[in-house]
Amino acid sequence: MQIANNSVVSFHYTLTDDNGQVLDSSQGREPLVYLQGVGQIVPGLEKAMEGRQVGDQFKVDVAPEEGYGVHHAELVQEVPREAFQGVEDIQPGMQFQGRGPQGVINVTVTKIEDGKVHIDGNHPLAGQTLHFDVEVTDVRAASEEELSHGHVHGEGGHHH
């Protein structure tokens, strides 16, 4: 069976950056399971999965526009330390939720300097080309219940 919209797909992957550094991998874990065509994985990878089948192994490079987006400079800000009331020890790499003009935004602390906290609201992989090494391990048709819920149920998926 070939991967098409409304297929439940299981795959192993290794994600690396431009320098070949491993950013994420399913190796040593269960394969990632998702429902094709509903945006559960980055668009560039989902497009590359289309038409593949069990046993296919391939590499795909996903541009930022088809991955986690381009880096937006306006999402990098400097805020007063007082904005983090109740948090005693702020360190680079810590993540917080804040409110922006479009609603809730996740931010990462990049540095603390002179009573100011530098934050970045971009996804940590925004602006980066994603290099995937993929092996498709299973493909099946989604059940009516999975389609109506918009996600995979059971083994490797969502459990109600």
XYZ file of N, CA and C in Angstrom:
480
model
N 0.839 -1.183 0.000
C 0.000 0.000 0.000
C 0.885 1.247 0.000
N 0.541 2.196 -0.839
C 1.288 3.439 -0.914
C 0.711 4.476 0.043
N 1.594 5.336 0.547
C 1.166 6.403 1.444
C 0.367 7.433 0.655
N -0.830 7.721 1.144
C -1.713 8.723 0.554
C -2.480 9.365 1.701
N -3.218 10.417 1.411
C -4.028 11.040 2.452
C -4.887 9.986 3.129
N -5.037 10.117 4.423
C -5.820 9.209 5.267
C -5.156 7.860 5.481
N -3.848 7.775 5.233
C -3.083 6.584 5.590
C -2.496 6.796 6.977
N -2.430 5.709 7.739
C -1.693 5.726 9.003
C -0.304 5.205 8.667
N 0.702 6.022 8.966
C 2.073 5.720 8.571
C 2.952 5.607 9.811
N 3.794 4.580 9.822
C 4.809 4.417 10.865
C 6.171 4.510 10.184
N 7.083 5.284 10.799
C 8.408 5.392 10.207
C 9.460 5.705 11.266
N 10.662 5.237 10.978
C 11.833 5.604 11.767
C 12.503 6.760 11.050
N 13.145 7.620 11.821
C 13.802 8.776 11.220
C 14.993 9.212 12.058
N 15.902 9.883 11.393
C 16.963 10.625 12.060
C 16.958 12.003 11.412
N 16.899 13.025 12.250
C 16.890 14.413 11.802
C 18.238 15.034 12.145
N 18.894 15.608 11.127
C 20.175 16.266 11.352
C 20.132 17.705 10.828
N 21.081 18.511 11.309
C 21.204 19.891 10.831
C 22.222 19.936 9.690
N 22.539 21.138 9.218
C 23.474 21.304 8.099
C 24.862 20.756 8.388
N 25.234 20.677 9.673
C 26.556 20.174 10.054
C 26.566 18.671 10.305
N 25.406 18.008 10.104
C 25.332 16.574 10.331
C 25.072 16.196 11.779
N 24.856 17.186 12.640
C 24.572 16.913 14.053
C 23.149 16.376 14.185
N 22.988 15.269 14.915
C 21.665 14.678 15.119
C 20.857 15.560 16.066
N 19.691 16.003 15.585
C 18.792 16.832 16.382
C 17.705 16.005 17.047
N 17.297 14.928 16.381
C 16.246 14.058 16.909
C 16.306 12.749 16.134
N 15.872 11.676 16.783
C 15.883 10.375 16.126
C 14.922 9.437 16.841
N 14.341 8.525 16.067
C 13.479 7.497 16.663
C 14.266 6.226 16.948
N 15.539 6.202 16.617
C 16.352 5.005 16.828
C 16.339 4.620 18.308
N 16.125 3.335 18.565
C 16.055 2.848 19.936
C 14.684 3.050 20.557
N 13.763 3.606 19.800
C 12.383 3.824 20.267
C 11.422 3.232 19.245
N 10.149 3.317 19.565
C 9.125 2.904 18.610
C 9.124 3.880 17.434
N 8.698 3.427 16.249
C 8.617 4.358 15.127
C 7.579 5.451 15.410
N 7.723 6.576 14.725
C 6.737 7.648 14.810
C 5.534 7.232 13.977
N 4.334 7.447 14.508
C 3.096 7.082 13.816
C 2.272 8.345 13.630
N 1.773 8.566 12.416
C 0.974 9.758 12.151
C -0.070 9.472 11.083
N -1.014 10.389 10.943
C -2.075 10.309 9.937
C -1.690 11.243 8.790
N -1.460 10.670 7.600
C -1.026 11.450 6.431
C -2.127 12.407 5.979
N -1.730 13.648 5.694
C -2.640 14.616 5.089
C -3.321 15.560 6.051
N -3.012 15.464 7.349
C -3.678 16.361 8.311
C -2.689 17.273 9.039
N -1.448 17.327 8.565
C -0.488 18.270 9.114
C 0.128 17.890 10.447
N 0.259 16.601 10.720
C 0.845 16.174 11.989
C 2.370 16.162 11.967
N 2.969 16.206 10.780
C 4.415 16.331 10.653
C 4.683 17.550 9.761
N 5.925 18.015 9.712
C 6.225 19.209 8.922
C 5.836 18.983 7.459
N 5.326 20.024 6.797
C 4.797 19.873 5.436
C 5.780 19.269 4.431
N 7.037 19.663 4.479
C 8.009 19.137 3.514
C 8.226 17.649 3.651
N 8.222 17.146 4.881
C 8.367 15.704 5.094
C 7.098 14.986 4.680
N 5.948 15.557 5.012
C 4.674 14.929 4.635
C 4.581 14.787 3.110
N 4.999 15.818 2.374
C 4.984 15.750 0.905
C 5.916 14.650 0.404
N 7.094 14.528 1.033
C 8.069 13.518 0.617
C 7.589 12.099 0.915
N 6.675 11.951 1.878
C 6.162 10.628 2.239
C 5.127 10.125 1.224
N 4.456 11.045 0.564
C 3.404 10.707 -0.400
C 3.914 9.698 -1.432
N 3.181 8.593 -1.614
C 3.522 7.589 -2.613
C 4.546 6.560 -2.170
N 5.132 6.745 -0.986
C 6.111 5.771 -0.479
C 5.368 4.544 0.046
N 6.132 3.478 0.320
C 5.530 2.261 0.862
C 6.474 1.598 1.853
N 5.965 0.582 2.536
C 6.748 -0.128 3.549
C 8.081 -0.576 2.949
N 9.150 -0.329 3.698
C 10.487 -0.726 3.278
C 11.250 0.385 2.585
N 10.554 1.423 2.135
C 11.251 2.531 1.489
C 12.174 3.216 2.485
N 13.393 3.469 2.042
C 14.365 4.232 2.823
C 14.822 5.373 1.935
N 14.807 6.587 2.486
C 15.176 7.739 1.666
C 15.626 8.885 2.550
N 16.280 9.836 1.907
C 16.705 11.067 2.577
C 15.939 12.211 1.933
N 15.586 13.198 2.738
C 14.910 14.380 2.208
C 15.398 15.604 2.978
N 15.660 16.671 2.228
C 16.029 17.953 2.815
C 14.795 18.846 2.765
N 14.426 19.391 3.922
C 13.227 20.220 4.020
C 13.657 21.660 4.309
N 13.307 22.556 3.383
C 13.631 23.974 3.545
C 12.828 24.556 4.703
N 13.316 25.649 5.314
C 12.606 26.253 6.449
C 11.123 26.540 6.168
N 10.832 26.994 4.953
C 9.440 27.320 4.611
C 8.516 26.108 4.663
N 9.081 24.905 4.504
C 8.310 23.661 4.543
C 8.567 22.885 5.831
N 9.337 23.510 6.748
C 9.666 22.871 8.017
C 9.048 23.644 9.163
N 9.906 24.272 9.975
C 9.430 25.030 11.129
C 9.379 26.528 10.870
N 9.437 26.913 9.602
C 9.286 28.305 9.230
C 10.607 29.054 9.200
N 10.534 30.250 8.626
C 11.712 31.112 8.588
C 11.866 31.770 9.952
N 13.043 32.283 10.214
C 13.310 32.955 11.488
C 12.793 34.387 11.399
N 11.936 34.785 12.337
C 11.358 36.129 12.365
C 12.063 36.954 13.441
N 12.796 37.971 13.011
C 13.559 38.815 13.935
C 12.659 39.489 14.965
N 11.429 39.809 14.584
C 10.526 40.500 15.516
C 10.103 39.621 16.695
N 10.349 38.320 16.620
C 10.028 37.433 17.732
C 11.186 37.308 18.732
N 12.283 37.992 18.438
C 13.421 38.043 19.359
C 13.321 39.371 20.097
N 13.200 39.298 21.419
C 12.983 40.509 22.203
C 13.804 40.497 23.487
N 13.873 41.670 24.078
C 14.523 41.877 25.357
C 13.428 42.368 26.304
N 13.239 41.683 27.424
C 12.198 42.082 28.378
C 12.824 42.270 29.762
N 12.208 43.112 30.591
C 12.762 43.315 31.934
C 12.668 42.036 32.765
N 13.642 41.837 33.620
C 13.674 40.672 34.523
C 12.382 40.581 35.325
N 11.792 41.738 35.665
C 10.558 41.776 36.471
C 9.389 41.079 35.784
N 9.465 40.892 34.481
C 8.385 40.211 33.747
C 8.290 38.734 34.144
N 9.281 38.231 34.858
C 9.325 36.823 35.246
C 9.144 36.680 36.757
N 8.166 37.383 37.299
C 7.903 37.316 38.740
C 7.577 35.883 39.145
N 8.125 35.482 40.274
C 7.874 34.130 40.779
C 8.882 33.105 40.279
N 9.730 33.490 39.344
C 10.764 32.587 38.845
C 12.092 33.099 39.392
N 12.670 32.333 40.302
C 13.885 32.799 40.968
C 15.124 32.695 40.102
N 15.304 31.572 39.439
C 16.549 31.327 38.710
C 16.248 31.135 37.227
N 16.455 32.171 36.434
C 16.235 32.083 34.986
C 17.568 31.753 34.322
N 17.538 30.752 33.448
C 18.747 30.311 32.753
C 18.474 30.232 31.250
N 19.497 30.481 30.425
C 19.333 30.288 28.984
C 18.857 28.861 28.691
N 17.952 28.750 27.731
C 17.387 27.448 27.360
C 16.041 27.186 28.002
N 15.723 27.911 29.081
C 14.420 27.723 29.722
C 13.329 28.210 28.778
N 12.172 27.553 28.843
C 11.052 27.924 27.980
C 9.870 28.374 28.825
N 9.178 29.386 28.328
C 8.011 29.948 29.005
C 6.915 30.202 27.994
N 5.690 30.306 28.496
C 4.570 30.723 27.660
C 4.243 32.156 28.001
N 3.982 32.924 26.972
C 3.596 34.313 27.170
C 2.432 34.642 26.265
N 1.953 35.862 26.363
C 0.858 36.306 25.508
C 1.394 37.325 24.514
N 1.056 37.117 23.264
C 1.426 38.052 22.212
C 0.169 38.524 21.504
N 0.309 39.355 20.478
C -0.854 39.866 19.744
C -1.712 38.748 19.140
N -1.093 37.618 18.788
C -1.833 36.498 18.196
C -2.235 35.440 19.226
N -2.069 35.736 20.503
C -2.440 34.769 21.541
C -1.221 34.225 22.259
N -1.314 32.973 22.706
C -0.235 32.354 23.480
C 0.973 32.094 22.578
N 2.146 32.399 23.102
C 3.385 32.164 22.368
C 4.388 31.490 23.314
N 5.106 30.517 22.779
C 6.170 29.865 23.540
C 7.460 30.600 23.243
N 8.210 30.919 24.279
C 9.481 31.623 24.109
C 10.592 30.866 24.820
N 11.807 31.016 24.293
C 12.988 30.410 24.884
C 13.922 31.533 25.329
N 14.437 31.408 26.546
C 15.400 32.378 27.054
C 16.731 32.109 26.350
N 17.301 33.178 25.743
C 18.585 33.010 25.054
C 19.751 33.541 25.875
N 19.516 34.601 26.660
C 20.557 35.087 27.575
C 19.946 36.057 28.571
N 20.656 36.278 29.658
C 20.271 37.235 30.694
C 21.440 38.197 30.811
N 21.140 39.504 30.724
C 22.220 40.479 30.714
C 21.710 41.823 31.232
N 22.383 42.383 32.219
C 22.068 43.710 32.748
C 20.596 43.862 33.141
N 20.044 42.865 33.839
C 18.657 42.951 34.291
C 17.632 42.748 33.196
N 18.090 42.362 32.023
C 17.201 42.102 30.891
C 17.266 40.628 30.529
N 16.114 40.103 30.143
C 16.038 38.716 29.703
C 15.787 38.733 28.195
N 16.655 38.082 27.447
C 16.517 38.004 25.999
C 15.738 36.729 25.680
N 14.631 36.897 24.931
C 13.777 35.759 24.602
C 13.604 35.648 23.093
N 13.297 34.434 22.649
C 13.083 34.158 21.228
C 11.800 33.352 21.093
N 10.831 33.909 20.368
C 9.548 33.241 20.164
C 9.509 32.362 18.930
N 10.621 32.273 18.207
C 10.695 31.376 17.057
C 10.816 29.935 17.538
N 10.345 28.996 16.728
C 10.603 27.586 17.020
C 12.117 27.407 17.016
N 12.667 26.579 17.909
C 14.130 26.398 17.944
C 14.739 25.984 16.602
N 13.967 25.371 15.724
C 14.497 24.948 14.424
C 14.069 25.873 13.281
N 13.440 27.011 13.609
C 13.054 27.972 12.577
C 14.290 28.461 11.840
N 14.165 28.587 10.531
C 15.267 29.085 9.715
C 16.280 28.028 9.321
N 16.116 26.814 9.809
C 17.078 25.746 9.506
C 16.524 24.788 8.464
N 17.407 24.329 7.582
C 17.054 23.246 6.666
C 17.114 21.954 7.482
N 16.084 21.148 7.361
C 15.984 19.887 8.103
C 16.390 18.745 7.184
N 17.286 17.890 7.652
C 17.761 16.764 6.855
C 17.249 15.479 7.509
N 16.301 14.830 6.852
C 15.702 13.607 7.376
C 16.243 12.393 6.649
N 16.517 11.346 7.422
C 16.841 10.021 6.908
C 15.692 9.138 7.402
N 14.901 8.603 6.485
C 13.620 7.979 6.820
C 13.576 6.519 6.370
N 12.900 5.682 7.176
C 12.559 4.318 6.783
C 11.099 4.083 7.117
N 10.280 3.817 6.098
C 8.854 3.556 6.297
C 8.702 2.123 6.798
N 8.042 1.953 7.955
C 7.912 0.617 8.547
C 6.501 0.043 8.457
N 5.487 0.903 8.285
C 4.117 0.387 8.172
C 3.232 1.445 7.521
N 2.279 0.982 6.727
C 1.270 1.843 6.114
C -0.038 1.077 6.129
N -1.093 1.731 6.595
C -2.421 1.116 6.572
C -3.459 2.212 6.391
N -4.651 1.802 5.996
C -5.753 2.757 5.883
C -6.209 3.142 7.284
N -6.531 4.400 7.461
C -7.048 4.864 8.754
C -8.476 4.363 8.931
N -8.845 4.123 10.179
C -10.220 3.717 10.481
C -11.133 4.942 10.405
N -12.433 4.704 10.319
C -13.406 5.810 10.306
C -13.266 6.647 11.576
N -13.054 5.975 12.718
C -12.912 6.695 13.982
C -11.663 7.582 13.966
N -10.546 7.056 13.458
C -9.323 7.854 13.362
C -9.534 9.060 12.460
N -10.223 8.858 11.343
C -10.476 9.964 10.417
C -11.366 11.020 11.056
N -12.382 10.593 11.791
C -13.293 11.571 12.412
C -12.605 12.313 13.559
N -11.663 11.666 14.224
C -10.939 12.314 15.326
C -9.718 13.087 14.836
N -9.224 12.764 13.631
C -8.088 13.469 13.071
C -6.738 13.036 13.600
N -6.682 11.840 14.219
C -5.406 11.307 14.708
C -5.473 9.789 14.793
N -4.289 9.193 14.958
C -4.160 7.733 15.022
C -4.557 7.234 16.396
N -5.223 6.098 16.439
C -5.577 5.435 17.701
C -4.757 4.160 17.850
N -4.697 3.659 19.075
C -4.082 2.362 19.326
C -2.576 2.397 19.308
N -1.962 1.290 18.944
C -0.505 1.105 18.954
C 0.224 2.281 18.315
N 1.035 2.966 19.092
C 1.836 4.061 18.586
C 1.067 5.359 18.390
N -0.230 5.327 18.604
C -1.052 6.528 18.410
C -1.705 6.963 19.704
N -2.837 7.623 19.578
C -3.556 8.191 20.720
C -4.438 7.115 21.355
N -4.493 7.101 22.664
C -5.349 6.157 23.379
C -6.406 6.946 24.138
N -7.672 6.597 23.928
C -8.756 7.308 24.621
C -9.054 6.645 25.935
